[in-house]
Amino acid sequence: MDDGVKSGQHAVRTSNLGLILRAVRRRAPCSRAEVAAATGLTKSTVSSLVGELIDRGLLREAGAAAGERRVGRPGVMLEVDDRSIAAIGLEVNVDYLTIVAVDLVERELFSRHADFDARAAGPGASVHRMAALLAEALADPLLAERTVLGVGIAVPGLVDAATGTVTHAPNLRWHDVALRGPVAAALARQGLGAVPVAVDNDAGLGAVAEHRGGHLAGTPDLVYVTGEVGIGAGVLVGGVPLRGARGYGGEIGHMPVDRGGPRCGCGRRGCLEARAGIAAILRGTVPDLLPDGPLAGAAIARAVRATAERAASGDARARGALAEAGEWLGRAAAVLANLLDPSAIVLGGYFVPLAPWLLPACEAAVAAHTIAPPRGGALVHASTLGLRAAARGGAASLVDALDRGRLPLPPRRRPAPRG
Ligand SMILES: [Zn+2]
């Protein structure tokens, strides 16, 4: 057979496998007949492709034991198989690494959060530490028997997703750091073979996590705002990530909000994150607890806890600084609201534990600067995913890529039927 025809047929088959996977994910439990009706594929095509998806550990018949395939029983219900696959997300940020592994229904199998000064460590040592954390996850009994779909890495900066390169991450001080190759090599050294490695922006992946599994899951027009040393926005419009011409969109941390304001990590003055990023907030709330020089490592999480404790006890300085940061966030959120009209703006990361004192001023500023009539409920919410959001998004985006036929299918767990 002609190679072109063969590869065309392969592409159609891959695309149909994804179509079926998505249909079952949406409707499970559902029968083969329902899948055929939902996808427009013939019953025999559905039957053959469902068999392949079962063999590869992606679908199962409801109630079936692992590896069992009870062919030919009409009306048997299908569901996504949560037993044999794991997708891993890994976030590297200024002061920590977070790793989350999920199964195929995006239930968390494993998560670890480690204080880590990625800025001081530099790219080489950071990759080394990321590989160690991956090894720890892979050795966990809940993951040990599973096929790893891939590793999705979240980074606070501009990312060239096509090449897996961090173009510019000012708060990490990384420029043109190729992450995909070294992480893939580390995985290969652990005997995993060629595991796909994706690299993307932390805010964009946070938005994916909120859309697929946060308390506002399913909200199609949503903005996720990271609350770290840097501030970034992941924007979903109609459920689709807004990436921009080069994939560099969403950098609201460097929106100029305050002419003559403090110096930002990017070198400019007046950026939002120099006013409302977590380092700026902590300088206002707990200046007596901060070390000299740039804030890094475990000191950040400690100072965030101290800030929440002081604000809860009524400390006027802490509450005042949080209200001021909340107002800066609200002004930026109003720009997003006027531009995009999202259903929800979700504040993530370190903004979550500080939300009780950030949100009132934030909401007041949004109300004051948004032209549309007030909506029924709150526009700005605190995330329920905390510091796991970006890593969860990295894992979830791999599951989504599989559903869309953009990842190699995992190997068959039993030989293909002959003929
Ligand atoms: Zn800046």
XYZ file of C-alpha atoms and ligand atoms in Angstrom:
420
model
C 0.000 0.000 0.000
C 1.118 3.544 -0.767
C 2.849 5.178 2.246
C 0.737 8.331 1.941
C -2.506 6.347 2.006
C -1.227 4.308 4.969
C -0.308 7.397 7.010
C -3.657 8.994 6.069
C -5.506 5.929 7.353
C -3.398 5.950 10.511
C -4.272 9.625 11.125
C -7.999 8.909 10.674
C -7.779 5.963 13.058
C -5.902 8.037 15.700
C -8.403 10.842 15.371
C -11.343 8.405 15.727
C -9.764 6.791 18.783
C -9.577 10.252 20.384
C -13.161 10.975 19.349
C -14.348 7.827 21.135
C -12.237 8.510 24.213
C -13.732 12.005 24.511
C -17.270 10.687 23.958
C -16.906 8.084 26.710
C -15.286 10.620 29.073
C -18.268 12.931 28.611
C -21.009 10.300 28.886
C -19.633 7.450 31.001
C -21.017 5.015 31.767
C -22.346 4.570 28.229
C -22.845 1.758 25.712
C -21.055 1.244 22.393
C -24.320 2.152 20.649
C -24.442 5.488 22.471
C -20.817 6.158 21.458
C -21.696 5.395 17.831
C -24.681 7.759 17.990
C -22.604 10.501 19.637
C -19.636 10.268 17.240
C -21.385 9.449 13.955
C -19.081 6.425 13.516
C -20.531 3.059 12.492
C -21.205 0.491 15.209
C -18.595 -1.862 13.781
C -15.926 0.870 13.710
C -16.790 1.801 17.285
C -16.636 -1.830 18.334
C -13.199 -2.349 16.778
C -11.725 0.893 18.150
C -13.222 0.383 21.625
C -11.489 -3.017 21.641
C -8.169 -1.323 20.908
C -8.748 1.322 23.611
C -9.500 -1.443 26.119
C -6.355 -3.327 25.091
C -4.292 -0.170 25.634
C -5.717 0.377 29.124
C -7.678 3.529 28.210
C -11.270 2.251 28.413
C -12.883 -0.583 30.311
C -16.219 -2.273 30.523
C -17.901 -1.265 33.763
C -17.135 -3.872 36.381
C -14.490 -5.666 34.284
C -11.288 -6.851 35.980
C -7.910 -5.490 34.775
C -6.998 -6.737 31.288
C -10.299 -8.563 30.865
C -12.198 -7.900 27.675
C -15.656 -9.367 27.372
C -16.267 -8.967 23.677
C -19.641 -9.006 22.042
C -21.959 -8.395 24.931
C -24.307 -5.700 23.715
C -25.395 -3.085 26.211
C -22.291 -3.490 28.379
C -21.365 -0.066 29.690
C -18.023 1.598 28.963
C -16.027 3.936 31.159
C -12.582 5.504 31.180
C -10.055 3.076 32.687
C -8.465 4.686 35.742
C -6.199 1.744 36.628
C -3.297 1.566 34.223
C -2.198 5.055 33.136
C -0.628 7.986 34.988
C -0.014 11.528 33.766
C 2.493 13.637 35.661
C 2.603 17.406 36.120
C 5.605 19.178 37.609
C 5.826 22.859 38.459
C 9.109 24.659 38.996
C 8.661 28.062 40.598
C 10.860 30.612 42.356
C 10.666 28.923 45.760
C 9.286 25.426 45.259
C 8.755 22.353 43.129
C 5.363 20.656 43.061
C 4.624 17.325 41.439
C 1.172 15.826 40.895
C 0.289 12.558 39.200
C -3.259 11.806 38.093
C -4.978 8.795 36.588
C -7.008 8.901 33.377
C -10.067 10.340 35.134
C -7.736 12.986 36.628
C -7.956 11.746 40.186
C -4.787 12.538 42.106
C -2.560 9.527 42.695
C 0.445 11.294 44.133
C 1.509 14.810 45.061
C 4.592 16.328 46.693
C 5.547 19.901 47.401
C 9.187 20.717 48.102
C 10.758 24.026 49.090
C 13.420 24.749 46.507
C 15.346 27.880 45.577
C 15.272 27.461 41.791
C 16.789 30.907 41.209
C 19.903 30.165 43.272
C 20.131 26.604 41.939
C 20.070 27.592 38.271
C 18.698 25.485 35.403
C 21.138 22.539 35.622
C 20.676 21.842 39.340
C 16.936 22.496 38.997
C 16.620 19.789 36.330
C 18.573 17.459 38.606
C 16.137 18.103 41.476
C 13.126 17.750 39.176
C 14.455 14.378 38.031
C 14.863 13.282 41.674
C 11.266 14.264 42.423
C 10.077 12.393 39.321
C 11.994 9.314 40.466
C 10.305 9.546 43.870
C 6.873 9.731 42.234
C 7.604 6.859 39.847
C 8.719 4.652 42.734
C 5.451 5.201 44.587
C 3.383 1.978 44.671
C 0.396 3.822 43.180
C 2.423 4.669 40.079
C 4.892 1.815 39.825
C 2.674 -0.458 37.691
C 1.254 2.274 35.478
C 2.242 3.433 32.002
C 3.360 7.062 32.184
C 1.555 9.085 29.543
C 3.993 11.975 29.800
C 5.321 14.750 31.997
C 3.892 18.269 31.738
C 6.194 20.934 33.189
C 4.892 24.316 34.341
C 7.247 27.306 34.402
C 6.645 30.919 35.509
C 7.669 32.673 32.318
C 7.522 32.783 28.550
C 7.719 29.316 27.074
C 8.234 28.132 23.508
C 5.952 25.112 23.862
C 6.872 23.778 20.406
C 10.507 23.247 21.422
C 10.030 22.852 25.198
C 12.261 25.847 25.867
C 11.903 28.505 28.580
C 12.452 31.675 26.556
C 12.441 34.159 29.426
C 11.526 33.637 33.087
C 12.598 36.876 34.813
C 11.898 35.717 38.380
C 13.935 32.540 37.854
C 16.514 34.508 35.826
C 16.347 31.810 33.155
C 16.848 32.714 29.501
C 16.587 30.245 26.623
C 16.719 27.193 28.850
C 15.904 23.965 26.982
C 13.968 21.853 29.514
C 12.412 19.111 27.400
C 15.627 17.363 26.389
C 17.285 17.169 29.825
C 14.071 16.032 31.567
C 13.375 13.436 28.865
C 16.960 12.196 29.231
C 16.528 11.911 33.007
C 13.344 9.859 32.485
C 15.124 7.617 29.984
C 17.884 6.997 32.556
C 15.172 5.700 34.889
C 14.278 3.107 32.295
C 11.035 4.718 31.151
C 11.989 4.921 27.482
C 10.730 7.809 25.375
C 8.154 9.570 27.547
C 6.662 12.746 26.023
C 7.694 15.879 27.936
C 5.705 19.100 27.489
C 6.706 22.526 28.821
C 4.231 25.361 29.248
C 3.440 28.520 31.190
C 2.308 28.040 34.799
C -0.682 30.406 34.576
C -1.995 28.789 31.396
C -1.763 25.363 33.029
C -3.420 26.724 36.190
C -6.356 27.780 34.021
C -6.518 24.271 32.521
C -6.568 22.774 36.039
C -9.366 25.099 37.157
C -11.369 24.376 34.021
C -11.052 20.596 34.375
C -11.080 20.086 38.131
C -11.380 23.204 40.290
C -14.516 24.291 42.112
C -15.495 26.241 38.969
C -14.851 23.245 36.683
C -16.533 23.524 33.321
C -16.635 27.345 33.364
C -15.652 28.090 29.763
C -14.715 31.782 30.102
C -12.269 31.849 32.948
C -9.053 33.631 33.921
C -6.601 32.057 36.365
C -4.150 34.440 38.042
C -0.984 33.037 39.641
C -0.059 34.427 43.057
C 3.658 33.803 43.307
C 6.634 36.147 43.203
C 5.416 36.711 39.661
C 1.845 37.212 38.550
C 0.586 35.733 35.300
C -2.823 35.057 33.803
C -4.094 31.951 32.060
C -7.061 32.898 29.907
C -9.725 30.522 28.624
C -12.191 31.863 26.069
C -15.006 29.457 25.271
C -12.957 26.734 26.992
C -9.999 27.325 24.641
C -6.684 28.689 25.986
C -5.812 32.097 24.580
C -2.135 31.826 23.657
C -1.438 34.750 21.351
C 0.633 34.797 18.167
C 3.777 33.340 19.788
C 2.261 31.751 22.890
C 3.426 34.606 25.119
C 0.009 36.035 26.100
C -1.269 36.425 29.642
C 1.646 38.351 31.150
C -0.495 40.664 33.281
C 2.228 40.782 35.950
C 4.022 43.246 33.703
C 0.951 45.347 33.004
C 2.054 48.911 33.835
C -0.218 50.007 36.678
C 1.864 52.466 38.687
C 4.081 55.025 36.964
C 7.192 55.418 39.102
C 6.308 52.324 41.158
C 8.957 49.933 42.507
C 11.416 48.103 40.246
C 10.066 44.803 38.885
C 12.000 41.544 38.391
C 11.796 42.268 34.643
C 13.816 45.466 35.086
C 10.949 47.886 34.420
C 9.095 50.078 36.884
C 5.399 50.158 37.676
C 4.508 46.522 36.841
C 1.571 44.915 38.669
C 3.726 42.182 40.223
C 6.055 44.777 41.772
C 2.954 46.012 43.624
C 0.930 42.849 44.222
C 3.263 39.871 43.692
C 3.876 37.860 46.855
C 7.337 39.372 47.496
C 5.833 42.884 47.309
C 2.986 41.880 49.643
C 5.366 40.373 52.206
C 7.524 43.500 52.237
C 4.395 45.347 53.322
C 2.996 42.812 55.788
C 5.992 41.287 57.615
C 9.079 43.433 56.836
C 10.556 42.527 60.228
C 10.652 38.813 59.319
C 12.299 39.097 55.903
C 15.953 38.398 55.170
C 18.084 41.020 53.411
C 18.251 40.617 49.644
C 15.755 38.940 47.312
C 13.134 36.691 48.868
C 13.607 33.038 47.990
C 13.158 29.456 49.049
C 11.289 28.380 52.177
C 11.380 31.950 53.573
C 8.490 32.863 51.257
C 6.079 30.178 52.494
C 7.022 30.957 56.114
C 6.386 34.678 55.639
C 3.035 33.956 53.921
C 1.961 31.897 56.962
C 3.069 34.689 59.299
C 1.144 37.233 57.209
C -2.066 35.195 57.447
C -1.591 34.783 61.208
C -1.055 38.503 61.737
C -3.978 39.486 59.509
C -6.219 36.991 61.330
C -5.197 38.481 64.677
C -6.185 41.955 63.460
C -2.686 43.394 62.814
C -3.358 46.755 61.141
C -0.141 46.893 59.099
C -0.683 43.415 57.631
C -4.335 44.105 56.847
C -3.525 47.495 55.320
C -0.827 46.065 53.031
C -3.124 43.206 51.957
C -5.958 45.624 51.189
C -3.580 47.749 49.115
C -2.362 44.705 47.157
C -6.004 43.619 46.763
C -6.810 46.958 45.206
C -3.940 46.678 42.702
C -5.161 43.174 41.819
C -8.701 44.507 41.459
C -7.586 47.229 39.054
C -5.833 44.639 36.906
C -8.836 42.297 37.201
C -11.069 45.135 36.005
C -8.940 45.442 32.862
C -9.417 41.700 32.271
C -13.150 42.012 33.000
C -13.575 44.915 30.572
C -11.492 43.200 27.889
C -12.671 39.585 28.162
C -15.921 39.540 30.182
C -14.989 36.258 31.919
C -17.441 34.372 34.165
C -14.770 34.038 36.838
C -11.302 35.324 37.697
C -9.568 32.831 39.986
C -6.731 33.927 42.267
C -4.265 31.093 42.828
C -1.021 30.211 44.603
C -0.145 32.264 47.698
C -3.158 34.508 47.094
C -5.334 31.618 48.352
C -4.366 31.692 52.073
C -4.451 35.520 51.955
C -7.768 35.750 50.100
C -9.887 36.728 53.140
C -7.963 40.049 53.286
C -7.214 40.522 49.569
C -10.664 39.886 48.146
C -12.768 42.690 49.691
C -10.519 45.473 48.305
C -10.058 43.531 45.078
C -13.807 43.205 44.519
C -14.400 46.855 45.367
C -11.808 47.907 42.760
C -13.336 45.558 40.153
C -16.785 47.033 40.821
C -15.416 50.577 40.596
C -13.574 50.067 37.290
C -15.754 47.635 35.318
C -18.266 49.092 32.881
C -20.610 46.080 32.580
C -23.532 45.915 35.029
C -22.767 44.046 38.275
C -23.220 40.277 37.976
C -25.224 38.080 40.310
C -22.304 36.434 42.098
C -18.660 37.183 42.786
C -16.416 37.607 39.753
C -13.157 37.070 41.664
C -12.691 33.769 43.534
C -9.885 32.101 45.461
C -8.691 28.835 43.926
C -9.275 25.578 45.792
C -6.203 23.993 44.155
C -3.589 26.110 45.971
C 0.027 25.539 44.971
C -0.940 22.314 43.110
C -2.855 24.085 40.328
C -0.111 24.438 37.701
C 1.226 20.897 38.232
C -2.315 19.509 38.047
C -2.806 21.481 34.850
C 0.401 20.013 33.419
C -0.930 16.496 34.055
C -4.471 17.297 32.884
C -3.240 18.842 29.645
C -1.541 15.531 28.792
C -4.803 13.651 29.351
C -6.481 16.203 27.095
C -3.751 15.786 24.452
C -4.345 12.014 24.528
C -8.096 12.554 24.077
C -7.339 14.730 21.059
C -5.042 12.215 19.421
C -1.953 14.398 19.979
C 0.001 11.913 22.094
C 1.275 8.469 21.160
C -1.109 5.814 22.477
C 0.211 3.728 25.358
C 1.276 0.198 24.378
C -1.224 -2.659 24.235
C -1.406 -4.566 27.496
C -2.251 -7.702 25.525
C -1.327 -8.680 21.976
C -3.467 -7.360 19.094
C -6.023 -9.859 17.806
C -4.902 -11.542 14.577
C -6.480 -10.815 11.218
Zn 7.738 43.662 35.132
